[in-house]
Amino acid sequence: MLMMHHFHNNFFQQNQIITVPAPEAIVAAAAKNSDTSNSLKPNGEQYLNGAKLYTRRIEIGLGIGGGVINSMLYNVDDGHRAAIFDRFQGVKLDVIEEGTHFMISWLHRPTIFDIRRGP
């Protein structure tokens, strides 16, 4: 408390002059800054702009995520089988049946074979 009182006496001096801008200057500065994104806009428009930006980021994230998931899926059709080549282990011994399957695209490479009997 004592330090705060000492600071208070040194901060405000007796002969200090405080200048206040004229009201016209305040109005002109407010009008100049009224069209910036940081100013307060009527009817909550600043919140709508923020929501649009946030929604756009979500859309971009979902698009990238969907593309990554799409690249990790592959289909084995009826009458076909797949063998998986792994970059670290070589050819896997498992034979992949029909259906939609998951792979790590940079690690696995499926090779699909036709196993139907010909006439």
PDB file of C-alpha atoms in Angstrom:
ATOM      1  CA  MET A   1       0.000   0.000   0.000  1.00  0.00           C
ATOM      2  CA  LEU A   2       2.843   2.348   0.814  1.00  0.00           C
ATOM      3  CA  MET A   3       4.513   1.770  -2.580  1.00  0.00           C
ATOM      4  CA  MET A   4       1.255   2.414  -4.375  1.00  0.00           C
ATOM      5  CA  HIS A   5       0.827   5.752  -2.599  1.00  0.00           C
ATOM      6  CA  HIS A   6       4.406   6.726  -3.460  1.00  0.00           C
ATOM      7  CA  PHE A   7       3.841   5.826  -7.128  1.00  0.00           C
ATOM      8  CA  HIS A   8       0.639   7.854  -7.150  1.00  0.00           C
ATOM      9  CA  ASN A   9       2.430  10.991  -5.960  1.00  0.00           C
ATOM     10  CA  ASN A  10       5.202  10.643  -8.561  1.00  0.00           C
ATOM     11  CA  PHE A  11       2.880   9.837 -11.427  1.00  0.00           C
ATOM     12  CA  PHE A  12       0.600  12.865 -11.183  1.00  0.00           C
ATOM     13  CA  GLN A  13       2.492  16.122 -11.131  1.00  0.00           C
ATOM     14  CA  GLN A  14       1.096  19.496 -10.156  1.00  0.00           C
ATOM     15  CA  ASN A  15       1.711  21.362 -13.436  1.00  0.00           C
ATOM     16  CA  GLN A  16       0.604  18.663 -15.841  1.00  0.00           C
ATOM     17  CA  ILE A  17      -1.618  19.786 -18.735  1.00  0.00           C
ATOM     18  CA  ILE A  18      -4.092  17.288 -20.168  1.00  0.00           C
ATOM     19  CA  THR A  19      -5.320  17.911 -23.704  1.00  0.00           C
ATOM     20  CA  VAL A  20      -8.624  16.499 -24.881  1.00  0.00           C
ATOM     21  CA  PRO A  21      -9.472  16.322 -28.598  1.00  0.00           C
ATOM     22  CA  ALA A  22     -12.365  18.381 -29.877  1.00  0.00           C
ATOM     23  CA  PRO A  23     -15.701  16.575 -30.336  1.00  0.00           C
ATOM     24  CA  GLU A  24     -15.473  17.095 -34.107  1.00  0.00           C
ATOM     25  CA  ALA A  25     -12.143  15.233 -34.181  1.00  0.00           C
ATOM     26  CA  ILE A  26     -13.640  12.318 -32.244  1.00  0.00           C
ATOM     27  CA  VAL A  27     -16.587  12.092 -34.657  1.00  0.00           C
ATOM     28  CA  ALA A  28     -14.250  12.267 -37.680  1.00  0.00           C
ATOM     29  CA  ALA A  29     -12.018   9.511 -36.281  1.00  0.00           C
ATOM     30  CA  ALA A  30     -15.044   7.309 -35.578  1.00  0.00           C
ATOM     31  CA  ALA A  31     -16.354   7.851 -39.126  1.00  0.00           C
ATOM     32  CA  LYS A  32     -12.935   7.039 -40.594  1.00  0.00           C
ATOM     33  CA  ASN A  33     -12.724   3.751 -38.665  1.00  0.00           C
ATOM     34  CA  SER A  34     -16.361   2.749 -39.147  1.00  0.00           C
ATOM     35  CA  ASP A  35     -15.731   0.550 -42.195  1.00  0.00           C
ATOM     36  CA  THR A  36     -12.887  -1.506 -40.692  1.00  0.00           C
ATOM     37  CA  SER A  37     -13.446  -5.070 -39.543  1.00  0.00           C
ATOM     38  CA  ASN A  38     -12.545  -4.260 -35.933  1.00  0.00           C
ATOM     39  CA  SER A  39     -15.199  -1.596 -35.470  1.00  0.00           C
ATOM     40  CA  LEU A  40     -18.558  -2.362 -33.948  1.00  0.00           C
ATOM     41  CA  LYS A  41     -21.196  -2.767 -36.606  1.00  0.00           C
ATOM     42  CA  PRO A  42     -24.935  -2.482 -36.048  1.00  0.00           C
ATOM     43  CA  ASN A  43     -27.169  -5.542 -35.719  1.00  0.00           C
ATOM     44  CA  GLY A  44     -24.308  -7.908 -34.915  1.00  0.00           C
ATOM     45  CA  GLU A  45     -22.756  -7.907 -38.401  1.00  0.00           C
ATOM     46  CA  GLN A  46     -19.290  -8.458 -36.918  1.00  0.00           C
ATOM     47  CA  TYR A  47     -20.536 -11.743 -35.452  1.00  0.00           C
ATOM     48  CA  LEU A  48     -21.915 -12.834 -38.831  1.00  0.00           C
ATOM     49  CA  ASN A  49     -18.573 -12.156 -40.508  1.00  0.00           C
ATOM     50  CA  GLY A  50     -16.797 -14.186 -37.822  1.00  0.00           C
ATOM     51  CA  ALA A  51     -19.312 -17.014 -38.213  1.00  0.00           C
ATOM     52  CA  LYS A  52     -18.816 -17.035 -41.993  1.00  0.00           C
ATOM     53  CA  LEU A  53     -15.041 -17.232 -41.552  1.00  0.00           C
ATOM     54  CA  TYR A  54     -15.388 -20.021 -38.966  1.00  0.00           C
ATOM     55  CA  THR A  55     -17.815 -21.924 -41.231  1.00  0.00           C
ATOM     56  CA  ARG A  56     -15.420 -21.572 -44.164  1.00  0.00           C
ATOM     57  CA  ARG A  57     -12.579 -23.046 -42.098  1.00  0.00           C
ATOM     58  CA  ILE A  58     -14.792 -25.976 -41.104  1.00  0.00           C
ATOM     59  CA  GLU A  59     -15.726 -26.578 -44.762  1.00  0.00           C
ATOM     60  CA  ILE A  60     -12.067 -26.576 -45.818  1.00  0.00           C
ATOM     61  CA  GLY A  61     -11.146 -28.934 -42.974  1.00  0.00           C
ATOM     62  CA  LEU A  62     -13.973 -31.331 -43.843  1.00  0.00           C
ATOM     63  CA  GLY A  63     -12.984 -31.260 -47.513  1.00  0.00           C
ATOM     64  CA  ILE A  64      -9.361 -32.111 -46.756  1.00  0.00           C
ATOM     65  CA  GLY A  65     -10.395 -34.778 -44.232  1.00  0.00           C
ATOM     66  CA  GLY A  66     -12.819 -36.325 -46.727  1.00  0.00           C
ATOM     67  CA  GLY A  67     -10.133 -36.438 -49.399  1.00  0.00           C
ATOM     68  CA  VAL A  68      -7.690 -38.172 -47.055  1.00  0.00           C
ATOM     69  CA  ILE A  69     -10.289 -40.766 -46.013  1.00  0.00           C
ATOM     70  CA  ASN A  70     -11.264 -41.331 -49.654  1.00  0.00           C
ATOM     71  CA  SER A  71      -7.637 -42.043 -50.560  1.00  0.00           C
ATOM     72  CA  MET A  72      -7.443 -44.652 -47.770  1.00  0.00           C
ATOM     73  CA  LEU A  73     -10.360 -46.778 -49.016  1.00  0.00           C
ATOM     74  CA  TYR A  74     -10.372 -49.324 -51.827  1.00  0.00           C
ATOM     75  CA  ASN A  75     -12.974 -51.753 -53.201  1.00  0.00           C
ATOM     76  CA  VAL A  76     -12.579 -55.393 -54.146  1.00  0.00           C
ATOM     77  CA  ASP A  77     -15.418 -56.378 -56.499  1.00  0.00           C
ATOM     78  CA  ASP A  78     -17.234 -59.726 -56.699  1.00  0.00           C
ATOM     79  CA  GLY A  79     -15.094 -62.399 -58.322  1.00  0.00           C
ATOM     80  CA  HIS A  80     -11.893 -60.601 -57.389  1.00  0.00           C
ATOM     81  CA  ARG A  81      -9.347 -60.852 -54.586  1.00  0.00           C
ATOM     82  CA  ALA A  82      -6.555 -58.527 -53.513  1.00  0.00           C
ATOM     83  CA  ALA A  83      -3.008 -59.025 -52.300  1.00  0.00           C
ATOM     84  CA  ILE A  84      -1.394 -56.228 -50.298  1.00  0.00           C
ATOM     85  CA  PHE A  85       2.166 -55.052 -50.824  1.00  0.00           C
ATOM     86  CA  ASP A  86       3.577 -53.391 -47.689  1.00  0.00           C
ATOM     87  CA  ARG A  87       6.617 -51.129 -48.182  1.00  0.00           C
ATOM     88  CA  PHE A  88       8.258 -52.456 -44.989  1.00  0.00           C
ATOM     89  CA  GLN A  89       7.180 -56.132 -44.893  1.00  0.00           C
ATOM     90  CA  GLY A  90       6.756 -56.946 -48.579  1.00  0.00           C
ATOM     91  CA  VAL A  91       3.766 -58.969 -49.836  1.00  0.00           C
ATOM     92  CA  LYS A  92       1.333 -59.851 -47.035  1.00  0.00           C
ATOM     93  CA  LEU A  93       0.094 -63.437 -46.831  1.00  0.00           C
ATOM     94  CA  ASP A  94      -3.535 -62.426 -46.211  1.00  0.00           C
ATOM     95  CA  VAL A  95      -5.885 -62.566 -49.198  1.00  0.00           C
ATOM     96  CA  ILE A  96      -8.423 -59.749 -49.163  1.00  0.00           C
ATOM     97  CA  GLU A  97     -12.034 -60.755 -49.928  1.00  0.00           C
ATOM     98  CA  GLU A  98     -14.759 -58.696 -51.645  1.00  0.00           C
ATOM     99  CA  GLY A  99     -15.853 -55.426 -50.099  1.00  0.00           C
ATOM    100  CA  THR A 100     -14.553 -52.024 -49.109  1.00  0.00           C
ATOM    101  CA  HIS A 101     -11.293 -52.046 -47.183  1.00  0.00           C
ATOM    102  CA  PHE A 102      -8.996 -49.595 -45.436  1.00  0.00           C
ATOM    103  CA  MET A 103      -5.323 -49.049 -46.256  1.00  0.00           C
ATOM    104  CA  ILE A 104      -2.575 -46.585 -45.432  1.00  0.00           C
ATOM    105  CA  SER A 105      -1.992 -45.092 -48.859  1.00  0.00           C
ATOM    106  CA  TRP A 106       1.754 -44.391 -48.567  1.00  0.00           C
ATOM    107  CA  LEU A 107       2.445 -47.771 -46.893  1.00  0.00           C
ATOM    108  CA  HIS A 108       0.141 -50.304 -48.590  1.00  0.00           C
ATOM    109  CA  ARG A 109      -0.519 -50.959 -52.256  1.00  0.00           C
ATOM    110  CA  PRO A 110      -3.353 -53.372 -53.103  1.00  0.00           C
ATOM    111  CA  THR A 111      -3.141 -55.464 -56.275  1.00  0.00           C
ATOM    112  CA  ILE A 112      -6.533 -56.793 -57.370  1.00  0.00           C
ATOM    113  CA  PHE A 113      -6.794 -60.119 -59.233  1.00  0.00           C
ATOM    114  CA  ASP A 114      -9.694 -61.650 -61.172  1.00  0.00           C
ATOM    115  CA  ILE A 115     -10.386 -65.169 -59.825  1.00  0.00           C
ATOM    116  CA  ARG A 116     -13.495 -66.037 -61.882  1.00  0.00           C
ATOM    117  CA  ARG A 117     -13.457 -69.154 -63.979  1.00  0.00           C
ATOM    118  CA  GLY A 118     -13.482 -68.536 -67.691  1.00  0.00           C
ATOM    119  CA  PRO A 119     -15.617 -70.525 -70.196  1.00  0.00           C
TER     120      PRO A 119
END
